[in-house]
Amino acid sequence: MSQKHTQKNLFIKNSAKMLIFAIVVFGSIALSPKSSSAFVSDISRSNIISLTNIERTGNDLPRLSENETLNVAAQLKLDHMLKNDYFAHNAPDGTTPWHWFEITQYDYQHAGENLAMDFDYVANQHKAWMNSTTHRQNIMSSKYTQIGVATGVGHIDGDLTTVTVQIFGTPIGVAPVKGVSTQSQSLSEQTAMAPVPTAFQEKLNAPTSSSFTPQSATQKQKESPATFPFDSKTVGYIAWAIIITATLLALTVDSVLLYRIHMKQREEKEIIDAPPAQI
């Protein structure tokens, strides 16, 4: 086989390798749009509680104390949603939010629940809650003294997503802070299906007991990039751009090297083929 054919085959093989590599990596990103967010998400229990208390203390409200029983109740609710593939206060099997307080034996006089999903960053999730009237009322309510949180990643409606359960409570015998009004015993559940923030209204009936006022709100909406410039899709696009650039650079280097080899071989051939000097 001639040197020309060898060079050509080498160039084709290297180009094919680079192209296959780019297709494989891009396919992984495209088929798993949430894969990148699993590595960059800062949504955690401690961060959520910290932002909640910063918001409260900035508005002359006492901090909520983390309660392990409420953490367990929140985790049970989270596991139930992921296992049964739903995102709502009331489960398809009829389980209500107050069920998780009861089975963990948290005797409350006031209780509430916030839900969120499809967020990559805790600041954006908190901002969405604060921009929602019902969520904000839970976070800023003077009736609550304790908080519990659970976060996780799982499939809802076939999509891999982050899910957060934030619950509030005041146990029986603890006096809530007075001076800030709270919601009535019947309120609107606001649900916005990400990424399209269109909402529907559904009434939640309060428990019949008059010893507490339930506070419930659900959030599922497209997050704003105002706080963090890069969401999971942007990270995916950046990764794809880097792959394209690296591939083109590699092909360019291959081309230059092959050209230099070709020119060197051509010069050597010209020297060999040159007629002998006459004396």
mmCIF file of N, CA and C in Angstrom, residues 19-129:
data_model
loop_
_atom_site.group_PDB
_atom_site.id
_atom_site.type_symbol
_atom_site.label_atom_id
_atom_site.label_comp_id
_atom_site.label_asym_id
_atom_site.label_seq_id
_atom_site.Cartn_x
_atom_site.Cartn_y
_atom_site.Cartn_z
ATOM 1 N N LEU A 19 -15.370 11.502 15.818
ATOM 2 C CA LEU A 19 -16.797 11.686 15.574
ATOM 3 C C LEU A 19 -17.621 10.746 16.435
ATOM 4 N N ILE A 20 -17.203 9.489 16.539
ATOM 5 C CA ILE A 20 -17.918 8.511 17.370
ATOM 6 C C ILE A 20 -17.893 8.942 18.833
ATOM 7 N N PHE A 21 -16.743 9.422 19.289
ATOM 8 C CA PHE A 21 -16.622 9.878 20.679
ATOM 9 C C PHE A 21 -17.585 11.028 20.956
ATOM 10 N N ALA A 22 -17.644 11.981 20.030
ATOM 11 C CA ALA A 22 -18.533 13.133 20.206
ATOM 12 C C ALA A 22 -19.997 12.706 20.231
ATOM 13 N N ILE A 23 -20.368 11.772 19.354
ATOM 14 C CA ILE A 23 -21.758 11.310 19.290
ATOM 15 C C ILE A 23 -22.142 10.586 20.571
ATOM 16 N N VAL A 24 -21.242 9.752 21.089
ATOM 17 C CA VAL A 24 -21.535 9.000 22.320
ATOM 18 C C VAL A 24 -21.744 9.941 23.494
ATOM 19 N N VAL A 25 -20.842 10.907 23.655
ATOM 20 C CA VAL A 25 -20.939 11.822 24.791
ATOM 21 C C VAL A 25 -22.172 12.700 24.663
ATOM 22 N N PHE A 26 -22.419 13.240 23.468
ATOM 23 C CA PHE A 26 -23.589 14.087 23.277
ATOM 24 C C PHE A 26 -24.872 13.296 23.480
ATOM 25 N N GLY A 27 -24.871 12.031 23.028
ATOM 26 C CA GLY A 27 -26.054 11.205 23.224
ATOM 27 C C GLY A 27 -26.355 11.003 24.693
ATOM 28 N N SER A 28 -25.308 10.832 25.502
ATOM 29 C CA SER A 28 -25.504 10.671 26.937
ATOM 30 C C SER A 28 -26.117 11.912 27.551
ATOM 31 N N ILE A 29 -25.644 13.080 27.122
ATOM 32 C CA ILE A 29 -26.192 14.338 27.649
ATOM 33 C C ILE A 29 -27.629 14.530 27.190
ATOM 34 N N ALA A 30 -27.879 14.260 25.924
ATOM 35 C CA ALA A 30 -29.214 14.494 25.379
ATOM 36 C C ALA A 30 -30.255 13.561 25.976
ATOM 37 N N LEU A 31 -29.878 12.305 26.208
ATOM 38 C CA LEU A 31 -30.827 11.333 26.728
ATOM 39 C C LEU A 31 -31.004 11.433 28.232
ATOM 40 N N SER A 32 -30.077 12.075 28.903
ATOM 41 C CA SER A 32 -30.170 12.245 30.353
ATOM 42 C C SER A 32 -30.013 13.708 30.718
ATOM 43 N N PRO A 33 -31.046 14.530 30.415
ATOM 44 C CA PRO A 33 -30.939 15.964 30.633
ATOM 45 C C PRO A 33 -30.721 16.322 32.075
ATOM 46 N N LYS A 34 -31.063 15.451 33.002
ATOM 47 C CA LYS A 34 -30.887 15.756 34.411
ATOM 48 C C LYS A 34 -29.574 15.214 34.966
ATOM 49 N N SER A 35 -28.818 14.507 34.130
ATOM 50 C CA SER A 35 -27.622 13.875 34.659
ATOM 51 C C SER A 35 -26.630 14.890 35.193
ATOM 52 N N SER A 36 -26.501 16.029 34.507
ATOM 53 C CA SER A 36 -25.540 17.014 34.960
ATOM 54 C C SER A 36 -25.983 17.668 36.248
ATOM 55 N N SER A 37 -27.285 17.828 36.453
ATOM 56 C CA SER A 37 -27.759 18.500 37.645
ATOM 57 C C SER A 37 -27.496 17.688 38.892
ATOM 58 N N ALA A 38 -27.390 16.348 38.733
ATOM 59 C CA ALA A 38 -27.151 15.512 39.896
ATOM 60 C C ALA A 38 -25.803 15.810 40.518
ATOM 61 N N PHE A 39 -24.879 16.387 39.748
ATOM 62 C CA PHE A 39 -23.551 16.661 40.248
ATOM 63 C C PHE A 39 -23.414 18.098 40.739
ATOM 64 N N VAL A 40 -24.286 19.000 40.309
ATOM 65 C CA VAL A 40 -24.131 20.403 40.672
ATOM 66 C C VAL A 40 -25.202 20.878 41.636
ATOM 67 N N SER A 41 -26.189 20.066 41.947
ATOM 68 C CA SER A 41 -27.274 20.500 42.813
ATOM 69 C C SER A 41 -26.776 20.755 44.226
ATOM 70 N N ASP A 42 -27.206 21.885 44.808
ATOM 71 C CA ASP A 42 -26.858 22.194 46.199
ATOM 72 C C ASP A 42 -28.095 22.149 47.087
ATOM 73 N N ILE A 43 -29.134 21.458 46.605
ATOM 74 C CA ILE A 43 -30.355 21.340 47.396
ATOM 75 C C ILE A 43 -30.133 20.301 48.498
ATOM 76 N N SER A 44 -30.116 20.772 49.726
ATOM 77 C CA SER A 44 -29.903 19.894 50.868
ATOM 78 C C SER A 44 -30.758 20.380 52.028
ATOM 79 N N ARG A 45 -30.922 19.517 53.014
ATOM 80 C CA ARG A 45 -31.718 19.864 54.191
ATOM 81 C C ARG A 45 -31.154 21.099 54.891
ATOM 82 N N SER A 46 -29.850 21.096 55.133
ATOM 83 C CA SER A 46 -29.245 22.203 55.867
ATOM 84 C C SER A 46 -29.372 23.523 55.116
ATOM 85 N N ASN A 47 -29.196 23.495 53.790
ATOM 86 C CA ASN A 47 -29.312 24.731 53.013
ATOM 87 C C ASN A 47 -30.746 25.268 53.009
ATOM 88 N N ILE A 48 -31.711 24.366 52.914
ATOM 89 C CA ILE A 48 -33.119 24.786 52.895
ATOM 90 C C ILE A 48 -33.504 25.404 54.233
ATOM 91 N N ILE A 49 -33.120 24.756 55.319
ATOM 92 C CA ILE A 49 -33.448 25.284 56.643
ATOM 93 C C ILE A 49 -32.736 26.609 56.878
ATOM 94 N N SER A 50 -31.494 26.708 56.424
ATOM 95 C CA SER A 50 -30.735 27.948 56.591
ATOM 96 C C SER A 50 -31.411 29.112 55.875
ATOM 97 N N LEU A 51 -31.823 28.915 54.617
ATOM 98 C CA LEU A 51 -32.485 29.992 53.873
ATOM 99 C C LEU A 51 -33.819 30.358 54.503
ATOM 100 N N THR A 52 -34.536 29.358 55.003
ATOM 101 C CA THR A 52 -35.817 29.621 55.661
ATOM 102 C C THR A 52 -35.620 30.507 56.887
ATOM 103 N N ASN A 53 -34.630 30.208 57.691
ATOM 104 C CA ASN A 53 -34.401 30.985 58.908
ATOM 105 C C ASN A 53 -33.813 32.365 58.624
ATOM 106 N N ILE A 54 -33.023 32.474 57.574
ATOM 107 C CA ILE A 54 -32.537 33.797 57.168
ATOM 108 C C ILE A 54 -33.712 34.685 56.787
ATOM 109 N N GLU A 55 -34.660 34.095 56.061
ATOM 110 C CA GLU A 55 -35.852 34.847 55.651
ATOM 111 C C GLU A 55 -36.658 35.274 56.869
ATOM 112 N N ARG A 56 -36.816 34.393 57.814
ATOM 113 C CA ARG A 56 -37.627 34.687 59.002
ATOM 114 C C ARG A 56 -36.953 35.729 59.895
ATOM 115 N N THR A 57 -35.691 35.555 60.194
ATOM 116 C CA THR A 57 -35.012 36.507 61.077
ATOM 117 C C THR A 57 -34.915 37.885 60.444
ATOM 118 N N GLY A 58 -34.877 37.920 59.108
ATOM 119 C CA GLY A 58 -34.858 39.212 58.427
ATOM 120 C C GLY A 58 -36.181 39.933 58.493
ATOM 121 N N ASN A 59 -37.213 39.230 58.941
ATOM 122 C CA ASN A 59 -38.541 39.822 59.072
ATOM 123 C C ASN A 59 -39.031 39.753 60.527
ATOM 124 N N ASP A 60 -38.081 39.777 61.445
ATOM 125 C CA ASP A 60 -38.381 39.820 62.890
ATOM 126 C C ASP A 60 -39.215 38.626 63.357
ATOM 127 N N LEU A 61 -38.970 37.473 62.752
ATOM 128 C CA LEU A 61 -39.621 36.243 63.193
ATOM 129 C C LEU A 61 -38.566 35.317 63.781
ATOM 130 N N PRO A 62 -38.911 34.524 64.780
ATOM 131 C CA PRO A 62 -37.925 33.622 65.387
ATOM 132 C C PRO A 62 -37.533 32.506 64.426
ATOM 133 N N ARG A 63 -36.338 31.991 64.619
ATOM 134 C CA ARG A 63 -35.858 30.876 63.821
ATOM 135 C C ARG A 63 -36.680 29.622 64.112
ATOM 136 N N LEU A 64 -36.820 28.778 63.110
ATOM 137 C CA LEU A 64 -37.455 27.471 63.314
ATOM 138 C C LEU A 64 -36.381 26.480 63.710
ATOM 139 N N SER A 65 -36.651 25.670 64.694
ATOM 140 C CA SER A 65 -35.690 24.658 65.114
ATOM 141 C C SER A 65 -35.922 23.369 64.328
ATOM 142 N N GLU A 66 -34.818 22.762 63.887
ATOM 143 C CA GLU A 66 -34.928 21.503 63.153
ATOM 144 C C GLU A 66 -35.382 20.408 64.101
ATOM 145 N N ASN A 67 -36.374 19.631 63.662
ATOM 146 C CA ASN A 67 -36.931 18.578 64.481
ATOM 147 C C ASN A 67 -36.763 17.241 63.756
ATOM 148 N N GLU A 68 -36.133 16.278 64.414
ATOM 149 C CA GLU A 68 -35.830 15.012 63.771
ATOM 150 C C GLU A 68 -37.095 14.235 63.409
ATOM 151 N N THR A 69 -38.126 14.347 64.229
ATOM 152 C CA THR A 69 -39.384 13.657 63.914
ATOM 153 C C THR A 69 -39.994 14.224 62.638
ATOM 154 N N LEU A 70 -39.926 15.542 62.473
ATOM 155 C CA LEU A 70 -40.433 16.156 61.245
ATOM 156 C C LEU A 70 -39.563 15.775 60.052
ATOM 157 N N ASN A 71 -38.259 15.625 60.264
ATOM 158 C CA ASN A 71 -37.385 15.148 59.180
ATOM 159 C C ASN A 71 -37.817 13.758 58.717
ATOM 160 N N VAL A 72 -38.132 12.896 59.669
ATOM 161 C CA VAL A 72 -38.575 11.538 59.331
ATOM 162 C C VAL A 72 -39.907 11.582 58.592
ATOM 163 N N ALA A 73 -40.826 12.429 59.066
ATOM 164 C CA ALA A 73 -42.129 12.553 58.403
ATOM 165 C C ALA A 73 -41.969 13.049 56.978
ATOM 166 N N ALA A 74 -41.086 14.024 56.779
ATOM 167 C CA ALA A 74 -40.832 14.549 55.430
ATOM 168 C C ALA A 74 -40.231 13.471 54.534
ATOM 169 N N GLN A 75 -39.317 12.668 55.087
ATOM 170 C CA GLN A 75 -38.697 11.599 54.298
ATOM 171 C C GLN A 75 -39.723 10.537 53.906
ATOM 172 N N LEU A 76 -40.613 10.212 54.816
ATOM 173 C CA LEU A 76 -41.663 9.238 54.503
ATOM 174 C C LEU A 76 -42.565 9.757 53.383
ATOM 175 N N LYS A 77 -42.898 11.036 53.417
ATOM 176 C CA LYS A 77 -43.733 11.617 52.355
ATOM 177 C C LYS A 77 -42.983 11.603 51.023
ATOM 178 N N LEU A 78 -41.698 11.948 51.066
ATOM 179 C CA LEU A 78 -40.888 11.933 49.846
ATOM 180 C C LEU A 78 -40.821 10.530 49.256
ATOM 181 N N ASP A 79 -40.525 9.546 50.083
ATOM 182 C CA ASP A 79 -40.433 8.160 49.606
ATOM 183 C C ASP A 79 -41.763 7.683 49.022
ATOM 184 N N HIS A 80 -42.850 8.092 49.636
ATOM 185 C CA HIS A 80 -44.174 7.684 49.155
ATOM 186 C C HIS A 80 -44.462 8.279 47.780
ATOM 187 N N MET A 81 -44.096 9.536 47.569
ATOM 188 C CA MET A 81 -44.315 10.168 46.263
ATOM 189 C C MET A 81 -43.491 9.496 45.175
ATOM 190 N N LEU A 82 -42.215 9.222 45.476
ATOM 191 C CA LEU A 82 -41.358 8.609 44.459
ATOM 192 C C LEU A 82 -41.786 7.171 44.169
ATOM 193 N N LYS A 83 -42.174 6.458 45.200
ATOM 194 C CA LYS A 83 -42.596 5.069 45.015
ATOM 195 C C LYS A 83 -43.884 4.968 44.224
ATOM 196 N N ASN A 84 -44.803 5.916 44.450
ATOM 197 C CA ASN A 84 -46.120 5.855 43.808
ATOM 198 C C ASN A 84 -46.261 6.833 42.641
ATOM 199 N N ASP A 85 -45.162 7.476 42.262
ATOM 200 C CA ASP A 85 -45.110 8.309 41.052
ATOM 201 C C ASP A 85 -46.186 9.402 41.048
ATOM 202 N N TYR A 86 -46.118 10.276 42.038
ATOM 203 C CA TYR A 86 -47.035 11.428 42.060
ATOM 204 C C TYR A 86 -46.349 12.601 42.733
ATOM 205 N N PHE A 87 -46.873 13.785 42.499
ATOM 206 C CA PHE A 87 -46.368 15.000 43.126
ATOM 207 C C PHE A 87 -47.566 15.833 43.542
ATOM 208 N N ALA A 88 -47.962 15.692 44.783
ATOM 209 C CA ALA A 88 -49.154 16.383 45.276
ATOM 210 C C ALA A 88 -49.219 16.222 46.784
ATOM 211 N N HIS A 89 -50.047 17.050 47.411
ATOM 212 C CA HIS A 89 -50.260 16.906 48.845
ATOM 213 C C HIS A 89 -51.019 15.613 49.145
ATOM 214 N N ASN A 90 -52.087 15.392 48.413
ATOM 215 C CA ASN A 90 -52.908 14.199 48.611
ATOM 216 C C ASN A 90 -52.511 13.129 47.601
ATOM 217 N N ALA A 91 -52.175 11.949 48.095
ATOM 218 C CA ALA A 91 -51.740 10.864 47.231
ATOM 219 C C ALA A 91 -52.917 10.262 46.475
ATOM 220 N N PRO A 92 -52.644 9.594 45.351
ATOM 221 C CA PRO A 92 -53.718 8.930 44.607
ATOM 222 C C PRO A 92 -54.498 7.919 45.442
ATOM 223 N N ASP A 93 -53.827 7.336 46.458
ATOM 224 C CA ASP A 93 -54.517 6.361 47.301
ATOM 225 C C ASP A 93 -55.301 7.015 48.438
ATOM 226 N N GLY A 94 -55.327 8.363 48.428
ATOM 227 C CA GLY A 94 -56.101 9.083 49.433
ATOM 228 C C GLY A 94 -55.312 9.523 50.659
ATOM 229 N N THR A 95 -54.049 9.188 50.712
ATOM 230 C CA THR A 95 -53.221 9.589 51.852
ATOM 231 C C THR A 95 -53.073 11.108 51.878
ATOM 232 N N THR A 96 -53.346 11.714 53.023
ATOM 233 C CA THR A 96 -53.269 13.175 53.170
ATOM 234 C C THR A 96 -51.921 13.578 53.762
ATOM 235 N N PRO A 97 -51.556 14.850 53.696
ATOM 236 C CA PRO A 97 -50.288 15.298 54.291
ATOM 237 C C PRO A 97 -50.213 15.037 55.783
ATOM 238 N N TRP A 98 -51.345 15.056 56.453
ATOM 239 C CA TRP A 98 -51.362 14.941 57.909
ATOM 240 C C TRP A 98 -51.109 13.507 58.374
ATOM 241 N N HIS A 99 -51.196 12.550 57.431
ATOM 242 C CA HIS A 99 -50.924 11.153 57.758
ATOM 243 C C HIS A 99 -49.506 10.974 58.265
ATOM 244 N N TRP A 100 -48.548 11.704 57.686
ATOM 245 C CA TRP A 100 -47.139 11.533 58.037
ATOM 246 C C TRP A 100 -46.832 12.096 59.419
ATOM 247 N N PHE A 101 -47.588 13.097 59.835
ATOM 248 C CA PHE A 101 -47.444 13.587 61.204
ATOM 249 C C PHE A 101 -47.957 12.540 62.201
ATOM 250 N N GLU A 102 -49.037 11.908 61.818
ATOM 251 C CA GLU A 102 -49.684 10.956 62.722
ATOM 252 C C GLU A 102 -48.851 9.701 62.931
ATOM 253 N N ILE A 103 -48.302 9.139 61.833
ATOM 254 C CA ILE A 103 -47.573 7.878 61.980
ATOM 255 C C ILE A 103 -46.215 8.070 62.656
ATOM 256 N N THR A 104 -45.688 9.302 62.630
ATOM 257 C CA THR A 104 -44.443 9.575 63.354
ATOM 258 C C THR A 104 -44.727 10.066 64.767
ATOM 259 N N GLN A 105 -46.028 10.120 65.110
ATOM 260 C CA GLN A 105 -46.479 10.496 66.465
ATOM 261 C C GLN A 105 -46.022 11.903 66.843
ATOM 262 N N TYR A 106 -46.121 12.795 65.858
ATOM 263 C CA TYR A 106 -45.852 14.203 66.132
ATOM 264 C C TYR A 106 -47.195 14.860 66.439
ATOM 265 N N ASP A 107 -47.461 15.098 67.710
ATOM 266 C CA ASP A 107 -48.729 15.695 68.131
ATOM 267 C C ASP A 107 -48.647 17.213 67.961
ATOM 268 N N TYR A 108 -49.386 17.717 67.010
ATOM 269 C CA TYR A 108 -49.241 19.122 66.638
ATOM 270 C C TYR A 108 -50.522 19.908 66.901
ATOM 271 N N GLN A 109 -50.326 21.190 67.092
ATOM 272 C CA GLN A 109 -51.450 22.113 67.107
ATOM 273 C C GLN A 109 -51.507 22.923 65.810
ATOM 274 N N HIS A 110 -50.384 23.033 65.131
ATOM 275 C CA HIS A 110 -50.323 23.663 63.811
ATOM 276 C C HIS A 110 -49.349 22.856 62.955
ATOM 277 N N ALA A 111 -49.664 22.680 61.683
ATOM 278 C CA ALA A 111 -48.792 21.919 60.796
ATOM 279 C C ALA A 111 -48.966 22.411 59.368
ATOM 280 N N GLY A 112 -47.939 22.256 58.572
ATOM 281 C CA GLY A 112 -48.003 22.703 57.178
ATOM 282 C C GLY A 112 -46.988 21.988 56.316
ATOM 283 N N GLU A 113 -47.143 22.145 55.009
ATOM 284 C CA GLU A 113 -46.290 21.429 54.059
ATOM 285 C C GLU A 113 -46.051 22.266 52.813
ATOM 286 N N ASN A 114 -44.792 22.350 52.390
ATOM 287 C CA ASN A 114 -44.399 22.899 51.088
ATOM 288 C C ASN A 114 -43.727 21.800 50.277
ATOM 289 N N LEU A 115 -44.028 21.746 48.994
ATOM 290 C CA LEU A 115 -43.384 20.785 48.102
ATOM 291 C C LEU A 115 -42.726 21.524 46.943
ATOM 292 N N ALA A 116 -41.665 20.968 46.412
ATOM 293 C CA ALA A 116 -41.008 21.543 45.233
ATOM 294 C C ALA A 116 -40.342 20.431 44.446
ATOM 295 N N MET A 117 -40.247 20.633 43.143
ATOM 296 C CA MET A 117 -39.524 19.682 42.304
ATOM 297 C C MET A 117 -38.962 20.378 41.077
ATOM 298 N N ASP A 118 -37.980 19.729 40.473
ATOM 299 C CA ASP A 118 -37.381 20.179 39.219
ATOM 300 C C ASP A 118 -36.460 21.376 39.394
ATOM 301 N N PHE A 119 -35.909 21.550 40.556
ATOM 302 C CA PHE A 119 -34.948 22.619 40.781
ATOM 303 C C PHE A 119 -33.556 22.029 40.940
ATOM 304 N N ASP A 120 -32.542 22.768 40.461
ATOM 305 C CA ASP A 120 -31.157 22.356 40.610
ATOM 306 C C ASP A 120 -30.456 23.105 41.738
ATOM 307 N N TYR A 121 -30.968 24.281 42.081
ATOM 308 C CA TYR A 121 -30.298 25.122 43.054
ATOM 309 C C TYR A 121 -31.265 25.543 44.147
ATOM 310 N N VAL A 122 -30.786 25.480 45.378
ATOM 311 C CA VAL A 122 -31.637 25.758 46.527
ATOM 312 C C VAL A 122 -32.102 27.204 46.549
ATOM 313 N N ALA A 123 -31.272 28.133 46.091
ATOM 314 C CA ALA A 123 -31.664 29.543 46.090
ATOM 315 C C ALA A 123 -32.834 29.789 45.142
ATOM 316 N N ASN A 124 -32.809 29.134 43.997
ATOM 317 C CA ASN A 124 -33.911 29.291 43.047
ATOM 318 C C ASN A 124 -35.189 28.645 43.582
ATOM 319 N N GLN A 125 -35.045 27.510 44.225
ATOM 320 C CA GLN A 125 -36.201 26.848 44.827
ATOM 321 C C GLN A 125 -36.815 27.721 45.911
ATOM 322 N N HIS A 126 -35.967 28.276 46.774
ATOM 323 C CA HIS A 126 -36.464 29.141 47.854
ATOM 324 C C HIS A 126 -37.117 30.397 47.279
ATOM 325 N N LYS A 127 -36.520 30.949 46.242
ATOM 326 C CA LYS A 127 -37.083 32.151 45.615
ATOM 327 C C LYS A 127 -38.473 31.861 45.041
ATOM 328 N N ALA A 128 -38.637 30.692 44.426
ATOM 329 C CA ALA A 128 -39.943 30.328 43.871
ATOM 330 C C ALA A 128 -40.978 30.195 44.984
ATOM 331 N N TRP A 129 -40.591 29.592 46.093
ATOM 332 C CA TRP A 129 -41.506 29.494 47.233
ATOM 333 C C TRP A 129 -41.909 30.874 47.737
#
